[in-house]
PDB file of C-alpha atoms and ligand atoms in Angstrom:
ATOM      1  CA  UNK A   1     -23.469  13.388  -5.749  1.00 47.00           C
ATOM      2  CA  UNK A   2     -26.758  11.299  -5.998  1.00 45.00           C
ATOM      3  CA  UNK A   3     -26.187   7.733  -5.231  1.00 52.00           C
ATOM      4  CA  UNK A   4     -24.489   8.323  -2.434  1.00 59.00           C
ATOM      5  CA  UNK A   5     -25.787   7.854   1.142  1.00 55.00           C
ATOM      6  CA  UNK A   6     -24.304  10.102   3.592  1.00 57.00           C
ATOM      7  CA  UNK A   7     -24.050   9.386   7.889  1.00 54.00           C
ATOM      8  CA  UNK A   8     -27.049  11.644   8.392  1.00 51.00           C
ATOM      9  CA  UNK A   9     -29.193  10.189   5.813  1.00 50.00           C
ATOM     10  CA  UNK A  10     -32.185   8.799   6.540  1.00 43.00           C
ATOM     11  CA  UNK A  11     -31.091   5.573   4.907  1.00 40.00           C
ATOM     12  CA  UNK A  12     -28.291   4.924   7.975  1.00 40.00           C
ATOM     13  CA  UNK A  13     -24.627   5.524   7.797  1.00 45.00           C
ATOM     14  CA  UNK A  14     -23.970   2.134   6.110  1.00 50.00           C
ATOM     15  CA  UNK A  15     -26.380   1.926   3.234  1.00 66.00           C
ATOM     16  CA  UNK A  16     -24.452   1.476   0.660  1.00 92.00           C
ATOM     17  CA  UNK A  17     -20.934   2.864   1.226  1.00 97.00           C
ATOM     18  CA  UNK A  18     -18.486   1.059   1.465  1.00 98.00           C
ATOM     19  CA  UNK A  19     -17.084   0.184   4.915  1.00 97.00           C
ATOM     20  CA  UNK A  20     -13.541   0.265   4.156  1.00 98.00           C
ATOM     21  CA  UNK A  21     -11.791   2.265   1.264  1.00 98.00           C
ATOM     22  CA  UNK A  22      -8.116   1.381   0.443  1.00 99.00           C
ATOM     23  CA  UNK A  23      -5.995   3.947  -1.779  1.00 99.00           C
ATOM     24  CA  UNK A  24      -2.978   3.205  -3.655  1.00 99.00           C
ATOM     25  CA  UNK A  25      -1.959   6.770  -3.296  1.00 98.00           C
ATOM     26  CA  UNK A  26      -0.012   7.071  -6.816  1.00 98.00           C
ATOM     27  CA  UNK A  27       1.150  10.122  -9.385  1.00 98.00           C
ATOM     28  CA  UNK A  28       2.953  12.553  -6.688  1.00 98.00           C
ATOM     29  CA  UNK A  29       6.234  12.493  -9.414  1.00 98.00           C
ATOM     30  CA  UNK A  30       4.451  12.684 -12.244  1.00 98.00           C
ATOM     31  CA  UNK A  31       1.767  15.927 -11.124  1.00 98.00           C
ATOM     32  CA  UNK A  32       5.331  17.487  -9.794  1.00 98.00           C
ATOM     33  CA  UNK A  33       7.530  16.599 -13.191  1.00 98.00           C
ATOM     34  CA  UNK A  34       4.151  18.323 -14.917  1.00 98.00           C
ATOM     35  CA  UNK A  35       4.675  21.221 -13.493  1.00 98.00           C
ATOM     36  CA  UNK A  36       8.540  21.783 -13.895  1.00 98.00           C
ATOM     37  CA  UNK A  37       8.699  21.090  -9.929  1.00 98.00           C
ATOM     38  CA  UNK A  38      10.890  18.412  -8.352  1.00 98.00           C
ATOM     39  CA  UNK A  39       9.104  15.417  -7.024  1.00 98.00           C
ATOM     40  CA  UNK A  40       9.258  15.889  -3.685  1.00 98.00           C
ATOM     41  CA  UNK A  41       6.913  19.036  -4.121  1.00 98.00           C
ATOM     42  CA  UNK A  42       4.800  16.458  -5.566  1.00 98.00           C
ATOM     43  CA  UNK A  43       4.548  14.240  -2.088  1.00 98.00           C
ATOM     44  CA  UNK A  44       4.347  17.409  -0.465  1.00 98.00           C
ATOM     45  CA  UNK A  45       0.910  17.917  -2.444  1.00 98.00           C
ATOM     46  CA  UNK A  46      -0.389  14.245  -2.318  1.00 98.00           C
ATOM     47  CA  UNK A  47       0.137  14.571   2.210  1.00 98.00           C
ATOM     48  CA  UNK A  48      -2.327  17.419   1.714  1.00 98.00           C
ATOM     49  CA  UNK A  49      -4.519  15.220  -0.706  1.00 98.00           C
ATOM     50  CA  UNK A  50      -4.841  12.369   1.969  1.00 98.00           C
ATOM     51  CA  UNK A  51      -5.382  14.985   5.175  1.00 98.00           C
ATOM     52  CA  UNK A  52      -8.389  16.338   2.277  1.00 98.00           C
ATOM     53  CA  UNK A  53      -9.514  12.587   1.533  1.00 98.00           C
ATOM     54  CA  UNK A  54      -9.211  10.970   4.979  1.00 98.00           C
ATOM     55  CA  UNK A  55     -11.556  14.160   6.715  1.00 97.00           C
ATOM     56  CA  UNK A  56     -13.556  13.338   3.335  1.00 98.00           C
ATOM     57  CA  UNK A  57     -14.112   9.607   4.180  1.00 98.00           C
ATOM     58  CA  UNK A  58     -14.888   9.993   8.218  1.00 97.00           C
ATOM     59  CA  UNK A  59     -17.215  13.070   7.284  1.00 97.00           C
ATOM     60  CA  UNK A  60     -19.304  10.258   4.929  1.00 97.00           C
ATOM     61  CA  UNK A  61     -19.617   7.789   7.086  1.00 97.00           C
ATOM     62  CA  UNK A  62     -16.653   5.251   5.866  1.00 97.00           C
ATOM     63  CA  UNK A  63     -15.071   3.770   9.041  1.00 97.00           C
ATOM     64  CA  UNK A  64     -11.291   2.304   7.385  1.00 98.00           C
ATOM     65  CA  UNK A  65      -9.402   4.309   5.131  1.00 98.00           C
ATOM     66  CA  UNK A  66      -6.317   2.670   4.364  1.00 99.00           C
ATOM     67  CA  UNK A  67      -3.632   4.139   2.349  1.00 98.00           C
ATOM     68  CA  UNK A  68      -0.321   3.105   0.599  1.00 98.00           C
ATOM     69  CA  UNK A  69       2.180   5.928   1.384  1.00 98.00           C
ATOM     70  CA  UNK A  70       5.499   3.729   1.079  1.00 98.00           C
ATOM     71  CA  UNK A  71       6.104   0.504  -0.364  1.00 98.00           C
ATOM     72  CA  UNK A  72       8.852  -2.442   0.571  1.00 98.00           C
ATOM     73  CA  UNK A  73      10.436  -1.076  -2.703  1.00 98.00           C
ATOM     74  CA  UNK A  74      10.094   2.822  -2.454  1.00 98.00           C
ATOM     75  CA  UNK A  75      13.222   2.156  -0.909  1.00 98.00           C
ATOM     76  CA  UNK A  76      15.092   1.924  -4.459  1.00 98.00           C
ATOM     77  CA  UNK A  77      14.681   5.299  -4.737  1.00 98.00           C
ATOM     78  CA  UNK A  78      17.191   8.353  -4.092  1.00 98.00           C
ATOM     79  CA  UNK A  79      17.855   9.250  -0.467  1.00 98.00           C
ATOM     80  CA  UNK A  80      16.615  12.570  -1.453  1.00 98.00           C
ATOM     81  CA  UNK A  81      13.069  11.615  -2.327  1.00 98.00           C
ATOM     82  CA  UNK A  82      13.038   8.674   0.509  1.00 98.00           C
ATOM     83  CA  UNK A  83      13.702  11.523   3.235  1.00 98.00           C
ATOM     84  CA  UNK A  84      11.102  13.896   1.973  1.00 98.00           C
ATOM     85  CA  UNK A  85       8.422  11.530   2.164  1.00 98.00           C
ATOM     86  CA  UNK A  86       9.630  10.228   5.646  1.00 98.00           C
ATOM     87  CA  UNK A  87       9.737  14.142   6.682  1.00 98.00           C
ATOM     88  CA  UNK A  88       5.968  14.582   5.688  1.00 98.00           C
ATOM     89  CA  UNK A  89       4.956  11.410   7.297  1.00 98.00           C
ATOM     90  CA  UNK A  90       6.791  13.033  10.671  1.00 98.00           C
ATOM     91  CA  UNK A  91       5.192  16.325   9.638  1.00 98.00           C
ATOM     92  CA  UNK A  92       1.885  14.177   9.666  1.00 98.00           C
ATOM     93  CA  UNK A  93       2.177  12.649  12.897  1.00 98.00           C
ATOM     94  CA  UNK A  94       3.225  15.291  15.444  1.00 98.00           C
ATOM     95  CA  UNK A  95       0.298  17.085  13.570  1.00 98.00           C
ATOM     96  CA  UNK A  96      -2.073  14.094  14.047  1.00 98.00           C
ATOM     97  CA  UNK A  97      -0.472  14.045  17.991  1.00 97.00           C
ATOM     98  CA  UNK A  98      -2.590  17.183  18.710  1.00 97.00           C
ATOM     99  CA  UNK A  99      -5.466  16.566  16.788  1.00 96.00           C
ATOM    100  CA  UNK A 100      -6.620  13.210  16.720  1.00 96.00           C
ATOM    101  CA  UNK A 101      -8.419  13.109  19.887  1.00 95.00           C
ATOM    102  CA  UNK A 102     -10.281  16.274  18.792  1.00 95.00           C
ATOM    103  CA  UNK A 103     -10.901  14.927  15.720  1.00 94.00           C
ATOM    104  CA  UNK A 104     -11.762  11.405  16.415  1.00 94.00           C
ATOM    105  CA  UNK A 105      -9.598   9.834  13.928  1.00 96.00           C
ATOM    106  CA  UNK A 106      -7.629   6.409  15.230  1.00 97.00           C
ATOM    107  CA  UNK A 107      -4.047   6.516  13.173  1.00 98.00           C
ATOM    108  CA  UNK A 108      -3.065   2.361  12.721  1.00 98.00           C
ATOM    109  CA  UNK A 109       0.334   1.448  10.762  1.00 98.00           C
ATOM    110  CA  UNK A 110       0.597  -1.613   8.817  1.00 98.00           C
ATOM    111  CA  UNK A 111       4.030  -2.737   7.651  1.00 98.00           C
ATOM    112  CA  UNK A 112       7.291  -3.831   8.828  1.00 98.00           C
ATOM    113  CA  UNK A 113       8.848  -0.333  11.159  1.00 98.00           C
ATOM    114  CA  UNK A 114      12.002  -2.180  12.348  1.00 98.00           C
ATOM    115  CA  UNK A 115      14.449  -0.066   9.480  1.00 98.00           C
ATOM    116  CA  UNK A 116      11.753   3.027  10.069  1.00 98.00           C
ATOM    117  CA  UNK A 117      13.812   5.843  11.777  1.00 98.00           C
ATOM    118  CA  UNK A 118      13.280   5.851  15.565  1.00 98.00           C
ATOM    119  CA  UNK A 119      11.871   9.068  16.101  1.00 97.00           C
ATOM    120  CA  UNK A 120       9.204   8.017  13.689  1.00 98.00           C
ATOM    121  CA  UNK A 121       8.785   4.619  14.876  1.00 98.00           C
ATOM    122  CA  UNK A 122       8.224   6.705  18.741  1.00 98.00           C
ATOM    123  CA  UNK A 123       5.945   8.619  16.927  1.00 98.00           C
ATOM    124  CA  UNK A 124       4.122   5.849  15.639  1.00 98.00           C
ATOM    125  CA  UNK A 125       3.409   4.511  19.467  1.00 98.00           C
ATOM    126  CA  UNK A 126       2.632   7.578  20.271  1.00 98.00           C
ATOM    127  CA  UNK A 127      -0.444   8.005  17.605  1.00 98.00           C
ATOM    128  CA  UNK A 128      -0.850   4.193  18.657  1.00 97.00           C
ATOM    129  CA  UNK A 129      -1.068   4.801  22.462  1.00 97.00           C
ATOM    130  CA  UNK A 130      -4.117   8.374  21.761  1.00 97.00           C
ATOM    131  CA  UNK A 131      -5.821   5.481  19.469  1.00 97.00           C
ATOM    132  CA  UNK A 132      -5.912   3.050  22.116  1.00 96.00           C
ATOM    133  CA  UNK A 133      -7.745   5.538  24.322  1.00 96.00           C
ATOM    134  CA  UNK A 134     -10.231   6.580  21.053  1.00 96.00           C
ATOM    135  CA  UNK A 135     -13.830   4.720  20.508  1.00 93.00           C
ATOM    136  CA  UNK A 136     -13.381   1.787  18.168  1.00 89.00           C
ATOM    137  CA  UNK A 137     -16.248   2.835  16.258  1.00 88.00           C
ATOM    138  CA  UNK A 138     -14.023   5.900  15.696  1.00 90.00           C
ATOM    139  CA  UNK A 139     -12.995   6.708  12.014  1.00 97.00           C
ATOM    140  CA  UNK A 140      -9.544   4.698  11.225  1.00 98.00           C
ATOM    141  CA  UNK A 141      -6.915   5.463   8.988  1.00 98.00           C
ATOM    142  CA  UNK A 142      -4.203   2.836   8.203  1.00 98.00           C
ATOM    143  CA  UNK A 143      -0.922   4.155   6.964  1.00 98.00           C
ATOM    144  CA  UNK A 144       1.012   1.681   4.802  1.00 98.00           C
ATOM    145  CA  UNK A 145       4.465   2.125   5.643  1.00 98.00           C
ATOM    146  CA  UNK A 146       7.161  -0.061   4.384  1.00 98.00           C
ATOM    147  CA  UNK A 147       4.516  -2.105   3.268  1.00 99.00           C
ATOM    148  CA  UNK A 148       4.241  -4.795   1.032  1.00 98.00           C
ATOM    149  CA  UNK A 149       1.970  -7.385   0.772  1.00 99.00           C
ATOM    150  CA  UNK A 150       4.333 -10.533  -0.001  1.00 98.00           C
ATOM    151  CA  UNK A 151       6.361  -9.070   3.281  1.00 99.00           C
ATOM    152  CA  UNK A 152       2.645  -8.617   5.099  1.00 99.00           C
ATOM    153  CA  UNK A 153       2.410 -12.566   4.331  1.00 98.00           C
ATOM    154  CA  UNK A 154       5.630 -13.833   5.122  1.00 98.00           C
ATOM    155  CA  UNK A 155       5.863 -11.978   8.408  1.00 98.00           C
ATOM    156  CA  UNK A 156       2.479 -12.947   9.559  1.00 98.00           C
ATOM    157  CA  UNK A 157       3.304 -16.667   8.207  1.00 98.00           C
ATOM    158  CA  UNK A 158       6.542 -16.710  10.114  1.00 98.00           C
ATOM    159  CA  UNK A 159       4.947 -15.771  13.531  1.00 98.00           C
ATOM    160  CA  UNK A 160       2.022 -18.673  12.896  1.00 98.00           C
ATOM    161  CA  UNK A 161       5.272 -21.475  12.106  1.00 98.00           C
ATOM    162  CA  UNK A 162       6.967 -20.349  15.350  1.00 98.00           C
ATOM    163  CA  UNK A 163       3.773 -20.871  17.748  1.00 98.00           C
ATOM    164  CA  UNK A 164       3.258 -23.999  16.043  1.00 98.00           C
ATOM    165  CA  UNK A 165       6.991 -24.977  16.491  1.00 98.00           C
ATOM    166  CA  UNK A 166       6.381 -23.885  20.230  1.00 98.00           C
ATOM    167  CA  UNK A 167       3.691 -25.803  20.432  1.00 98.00           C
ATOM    168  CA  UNK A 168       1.239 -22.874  21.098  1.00 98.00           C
ATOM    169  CA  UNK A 169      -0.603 -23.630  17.855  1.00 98.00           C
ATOM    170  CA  UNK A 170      -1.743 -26.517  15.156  1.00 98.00           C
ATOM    171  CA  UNK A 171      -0.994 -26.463  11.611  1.00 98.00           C
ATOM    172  CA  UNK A 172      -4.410 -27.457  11.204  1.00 98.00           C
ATOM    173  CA  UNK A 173      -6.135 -24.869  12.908  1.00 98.00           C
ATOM    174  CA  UNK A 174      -5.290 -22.217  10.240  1.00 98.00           C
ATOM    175  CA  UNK A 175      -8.356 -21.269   8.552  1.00 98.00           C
ATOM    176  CA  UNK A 176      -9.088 -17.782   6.776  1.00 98.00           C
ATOM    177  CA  UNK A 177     -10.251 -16.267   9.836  1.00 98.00           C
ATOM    178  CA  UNK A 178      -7.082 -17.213  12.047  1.00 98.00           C
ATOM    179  CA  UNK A 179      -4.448 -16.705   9.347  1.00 98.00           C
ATOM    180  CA  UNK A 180      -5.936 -12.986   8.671  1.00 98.00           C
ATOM    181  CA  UNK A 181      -5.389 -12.620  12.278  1.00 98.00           C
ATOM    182  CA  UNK A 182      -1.591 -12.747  11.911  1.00 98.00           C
ATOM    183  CA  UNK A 183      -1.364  -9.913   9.613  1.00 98.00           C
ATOM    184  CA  UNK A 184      -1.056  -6.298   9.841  1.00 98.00           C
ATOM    185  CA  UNK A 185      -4.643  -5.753   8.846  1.00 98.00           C
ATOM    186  CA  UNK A 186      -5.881  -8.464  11.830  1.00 98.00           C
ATOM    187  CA  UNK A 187      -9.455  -7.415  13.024  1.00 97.00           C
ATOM    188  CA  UNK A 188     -10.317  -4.940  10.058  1.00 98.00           C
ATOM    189  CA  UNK A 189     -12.252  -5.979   7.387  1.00 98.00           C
ATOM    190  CA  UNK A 190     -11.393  -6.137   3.883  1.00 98.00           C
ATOM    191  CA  UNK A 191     -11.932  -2.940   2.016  1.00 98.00           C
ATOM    192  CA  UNK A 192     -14.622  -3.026   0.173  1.00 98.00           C
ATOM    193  CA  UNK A 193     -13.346  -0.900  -2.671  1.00 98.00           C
ATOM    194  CA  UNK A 194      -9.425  -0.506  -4.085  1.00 98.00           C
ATOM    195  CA  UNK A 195      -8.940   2.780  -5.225  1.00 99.00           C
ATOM    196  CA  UNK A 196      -5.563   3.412  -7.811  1.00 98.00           C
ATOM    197  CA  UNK A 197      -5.020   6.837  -9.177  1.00 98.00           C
ATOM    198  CA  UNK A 198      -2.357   7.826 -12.080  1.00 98.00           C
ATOM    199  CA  UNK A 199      -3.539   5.645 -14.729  1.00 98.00           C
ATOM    200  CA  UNK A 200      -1.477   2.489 -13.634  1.00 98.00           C
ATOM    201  CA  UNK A 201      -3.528  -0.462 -13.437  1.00 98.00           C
ATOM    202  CA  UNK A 202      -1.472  -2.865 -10.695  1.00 98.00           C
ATOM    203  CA  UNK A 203      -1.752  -3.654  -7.635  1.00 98.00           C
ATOM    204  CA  UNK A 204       2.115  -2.960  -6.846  1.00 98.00           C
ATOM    205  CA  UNK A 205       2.218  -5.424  -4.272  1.00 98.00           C
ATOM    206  CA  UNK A 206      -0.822  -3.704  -2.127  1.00 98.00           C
ATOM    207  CA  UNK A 207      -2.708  -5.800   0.088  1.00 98.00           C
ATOM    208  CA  UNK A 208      -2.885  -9.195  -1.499  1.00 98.00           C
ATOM    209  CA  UNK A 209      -4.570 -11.258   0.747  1.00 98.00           C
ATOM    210  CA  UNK A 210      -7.366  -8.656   1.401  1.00 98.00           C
ATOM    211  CA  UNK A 211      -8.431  -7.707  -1.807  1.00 98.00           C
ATOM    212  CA  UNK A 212      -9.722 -11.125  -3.030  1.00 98.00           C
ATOM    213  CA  UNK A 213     -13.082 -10.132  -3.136  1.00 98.00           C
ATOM    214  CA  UNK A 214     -12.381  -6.081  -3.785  1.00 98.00           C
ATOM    215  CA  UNK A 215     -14.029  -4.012  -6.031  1.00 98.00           C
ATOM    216  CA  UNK A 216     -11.660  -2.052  -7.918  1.00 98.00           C
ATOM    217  CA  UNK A 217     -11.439   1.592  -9.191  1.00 98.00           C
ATOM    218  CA  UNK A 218      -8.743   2.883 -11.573  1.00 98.00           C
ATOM    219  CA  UNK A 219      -8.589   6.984 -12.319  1.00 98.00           C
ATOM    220  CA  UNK A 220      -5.859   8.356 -14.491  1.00 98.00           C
ATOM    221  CA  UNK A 221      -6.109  11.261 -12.076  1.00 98.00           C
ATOM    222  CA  UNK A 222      -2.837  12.006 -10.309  1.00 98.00           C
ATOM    223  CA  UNK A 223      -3.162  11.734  -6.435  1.00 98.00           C
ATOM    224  CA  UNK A 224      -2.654  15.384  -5.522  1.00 98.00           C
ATOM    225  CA  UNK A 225      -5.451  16.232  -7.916  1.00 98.00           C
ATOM    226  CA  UNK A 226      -7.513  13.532  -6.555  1.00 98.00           C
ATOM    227  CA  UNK A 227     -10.841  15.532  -4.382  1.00 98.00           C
ATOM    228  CA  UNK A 228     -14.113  14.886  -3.020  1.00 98.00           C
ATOM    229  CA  UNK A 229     -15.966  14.583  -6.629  1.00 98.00           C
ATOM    230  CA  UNK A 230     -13.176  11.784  -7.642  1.00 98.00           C
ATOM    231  CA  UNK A 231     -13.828   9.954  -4.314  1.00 98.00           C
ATOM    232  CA  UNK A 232     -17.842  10.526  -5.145  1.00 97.00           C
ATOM    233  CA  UNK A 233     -16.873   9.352  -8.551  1.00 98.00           C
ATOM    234  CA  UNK A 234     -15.374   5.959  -7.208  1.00 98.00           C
ATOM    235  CA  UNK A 235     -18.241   5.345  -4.670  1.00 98.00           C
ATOM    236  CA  UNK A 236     -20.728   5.804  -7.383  1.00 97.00           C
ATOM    237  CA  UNK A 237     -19.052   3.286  -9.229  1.00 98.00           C
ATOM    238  CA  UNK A 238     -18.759   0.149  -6.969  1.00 98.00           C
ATOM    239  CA  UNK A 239     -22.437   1.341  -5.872  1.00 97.00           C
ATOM    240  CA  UNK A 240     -23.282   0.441  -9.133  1.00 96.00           C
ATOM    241  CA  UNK A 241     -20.969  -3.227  -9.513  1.00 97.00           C
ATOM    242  CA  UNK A 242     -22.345  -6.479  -8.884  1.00 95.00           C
ATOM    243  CA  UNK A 243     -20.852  -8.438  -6.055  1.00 96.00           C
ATOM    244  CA  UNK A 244     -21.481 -11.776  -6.715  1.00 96.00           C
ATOM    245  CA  UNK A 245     -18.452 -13.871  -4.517  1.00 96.00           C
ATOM    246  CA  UNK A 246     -18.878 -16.361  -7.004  1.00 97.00           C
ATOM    247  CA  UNK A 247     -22.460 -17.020  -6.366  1.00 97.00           C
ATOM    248  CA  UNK A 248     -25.376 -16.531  -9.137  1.00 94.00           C
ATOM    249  CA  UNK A 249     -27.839 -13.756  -8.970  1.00 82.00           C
ATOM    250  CA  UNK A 250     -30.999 -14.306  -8.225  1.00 73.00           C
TER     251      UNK A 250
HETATM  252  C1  IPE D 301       3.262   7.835  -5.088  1.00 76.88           C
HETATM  253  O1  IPE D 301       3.656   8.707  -6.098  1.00 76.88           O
HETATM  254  C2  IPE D 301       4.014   8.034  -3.806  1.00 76.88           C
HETATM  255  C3  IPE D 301       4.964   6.961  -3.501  1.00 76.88           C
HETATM  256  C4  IPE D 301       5.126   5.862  -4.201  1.00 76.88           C
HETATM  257  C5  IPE D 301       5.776   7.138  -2.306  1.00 76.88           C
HETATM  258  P1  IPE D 301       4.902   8.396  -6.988  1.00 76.88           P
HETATM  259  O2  IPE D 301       6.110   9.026  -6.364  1.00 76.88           O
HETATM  260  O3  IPE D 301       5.048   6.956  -7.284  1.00 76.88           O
HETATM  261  O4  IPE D 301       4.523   9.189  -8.302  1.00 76.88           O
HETATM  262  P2  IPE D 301       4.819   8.747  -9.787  1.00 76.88           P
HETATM  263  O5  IPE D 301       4.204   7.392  -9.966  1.00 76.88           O
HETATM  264  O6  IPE D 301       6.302   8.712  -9.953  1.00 76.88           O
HETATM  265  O7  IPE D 301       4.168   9.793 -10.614  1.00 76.88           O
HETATM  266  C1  IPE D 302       2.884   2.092  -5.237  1.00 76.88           C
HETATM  267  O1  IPE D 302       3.292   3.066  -6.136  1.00 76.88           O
HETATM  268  C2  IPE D 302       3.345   2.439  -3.854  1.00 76.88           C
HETATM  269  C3  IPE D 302       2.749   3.629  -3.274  1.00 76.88           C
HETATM  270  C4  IPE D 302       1.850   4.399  -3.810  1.00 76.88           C
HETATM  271  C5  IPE D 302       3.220   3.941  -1.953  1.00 76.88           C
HETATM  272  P1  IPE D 302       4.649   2.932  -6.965  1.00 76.88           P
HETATM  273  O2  IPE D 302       4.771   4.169  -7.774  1.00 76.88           O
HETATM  274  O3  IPE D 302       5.769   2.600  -6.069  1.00 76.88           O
HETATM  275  O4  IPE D 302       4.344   1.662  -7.875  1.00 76.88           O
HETATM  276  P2  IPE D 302       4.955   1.219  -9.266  1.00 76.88           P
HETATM  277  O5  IPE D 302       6.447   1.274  -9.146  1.00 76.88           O
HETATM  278  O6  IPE D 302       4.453   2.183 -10.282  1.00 76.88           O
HETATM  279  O7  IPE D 302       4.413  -0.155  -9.486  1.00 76.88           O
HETATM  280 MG1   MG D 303       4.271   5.781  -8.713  1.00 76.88          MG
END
């Protein structure tokens, strides 16, 4: 799509694209329900959708993808639905185990794993551990699991009270810059553009410290039908916002 720079442009890999693209990857049920299917065919169809999106991104030239795959309240749904989506993420993983050296794709988690299943949690390390050894310029993909961004606050808050209480740290240090080093997203910066598929228009709890200067794009597009046009689509459109950060154009 015009308007869009790609890596091997002439105008440079960064021209204009957005260095970090965060997806609130929403509408599996509802694409499923639609088709008389039961929703876990519906996850089953939004993991192909992100393998599709995240080759998408690193092929352009975006270096963070970060997506929301299961939130601190997913939980409240049945065990049935809560164990298909943890089998695809496992599914995922031993996949990405064999590829993402090849591929060049660093695999980062943010959330809280401690009630994550051990076998995924070893899994995690594992993808951890081959990303480690990857170039940091590498393409990264951020997996939201058991993520929320109240518990993303509170957990990196908690940490920053108990170095101070251990005298390893001032209260009156914290700035923006140290506090966003205590949470999961430390070292990455903030996506550029929010992407939300499936009509709703919420955040859902989604990264709420990082998205205070994000562009947003909403798409009443369910997530398995979500492709490269869509993704063109939302790139096209913060191309064409006006950041401002609360300054005045010139
Ligand atoms: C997003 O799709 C995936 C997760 C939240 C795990 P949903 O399962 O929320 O799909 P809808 O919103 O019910 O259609
Ligand atoms: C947000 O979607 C979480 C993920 C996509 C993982 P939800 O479907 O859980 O959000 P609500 O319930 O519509 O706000
Ligand atoms: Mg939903």
């Amino acid at each position: 799509m015009a308007g869009i720079f790609r890596k091997n442009d002439t105008a440079g890999r960064a021209a204009g694209l957005p260095r970090h693209i965060a997806i609130i990857m929403d509408g599996n049920g509802r694409w499923a329900t639609r088709r008389g299917l039961p929703r876990t065919a519906g996850h089953k169809a939004g993991a192909e959708t992100f393998r599709r999106i995240a080759t998408y991104c690193k092929n352009i030239g975006v270096q963070y993808l970060t997506v929301y795959a299961f939130s601190t309240e997913n939980w409240k749904r049945s065990a049935d639905e809560v164990g298909a989506i943890m089998g695809l993420l496992k599914k995922y993983l031993l996949e990405a185990v064999d590829t993402m050296e090849k591929d060049q794709i660093r695999l980062r988690f943010f959330g809280d794993m401690t009630p994550i299943a051990p076998e995924l949690q070893a899994l995690a390390q594992q993808t951890d551990a081959i990303s480690d050894q990857l170039a940091p310029g590498d393409f990264q993909a951020n997996i939201c699991l058991n993520y929320g961004g109240r518990d993303e606050l509170l957990r990196g808050i908690r940490r920053f009270a108990a170095e101070c209480a251990a005298g390893e740290k001032k209260p009156e240090e914290l700035d923006e810059g140290l506090f966003s080093s205590y949470l999961d997203s430390a070292g990455i910066p903030d996506p550029e553009l929010i992407i939300r598929p499936s009509g709703e228009l919420r955040l859902s709890n989604f990264l709420l410290w990082q998205c205070a200067y994000s562009e947003f794009y909403f798409t009443d597009v369910l997530w398995p039908d979500f492709d490269e046009a869509e993704m063109d689509r939302a790139i096209a459109a913060y191309q064409a916002r006006d950041r401002r950060f609360g300054g005045v154009k010139k």
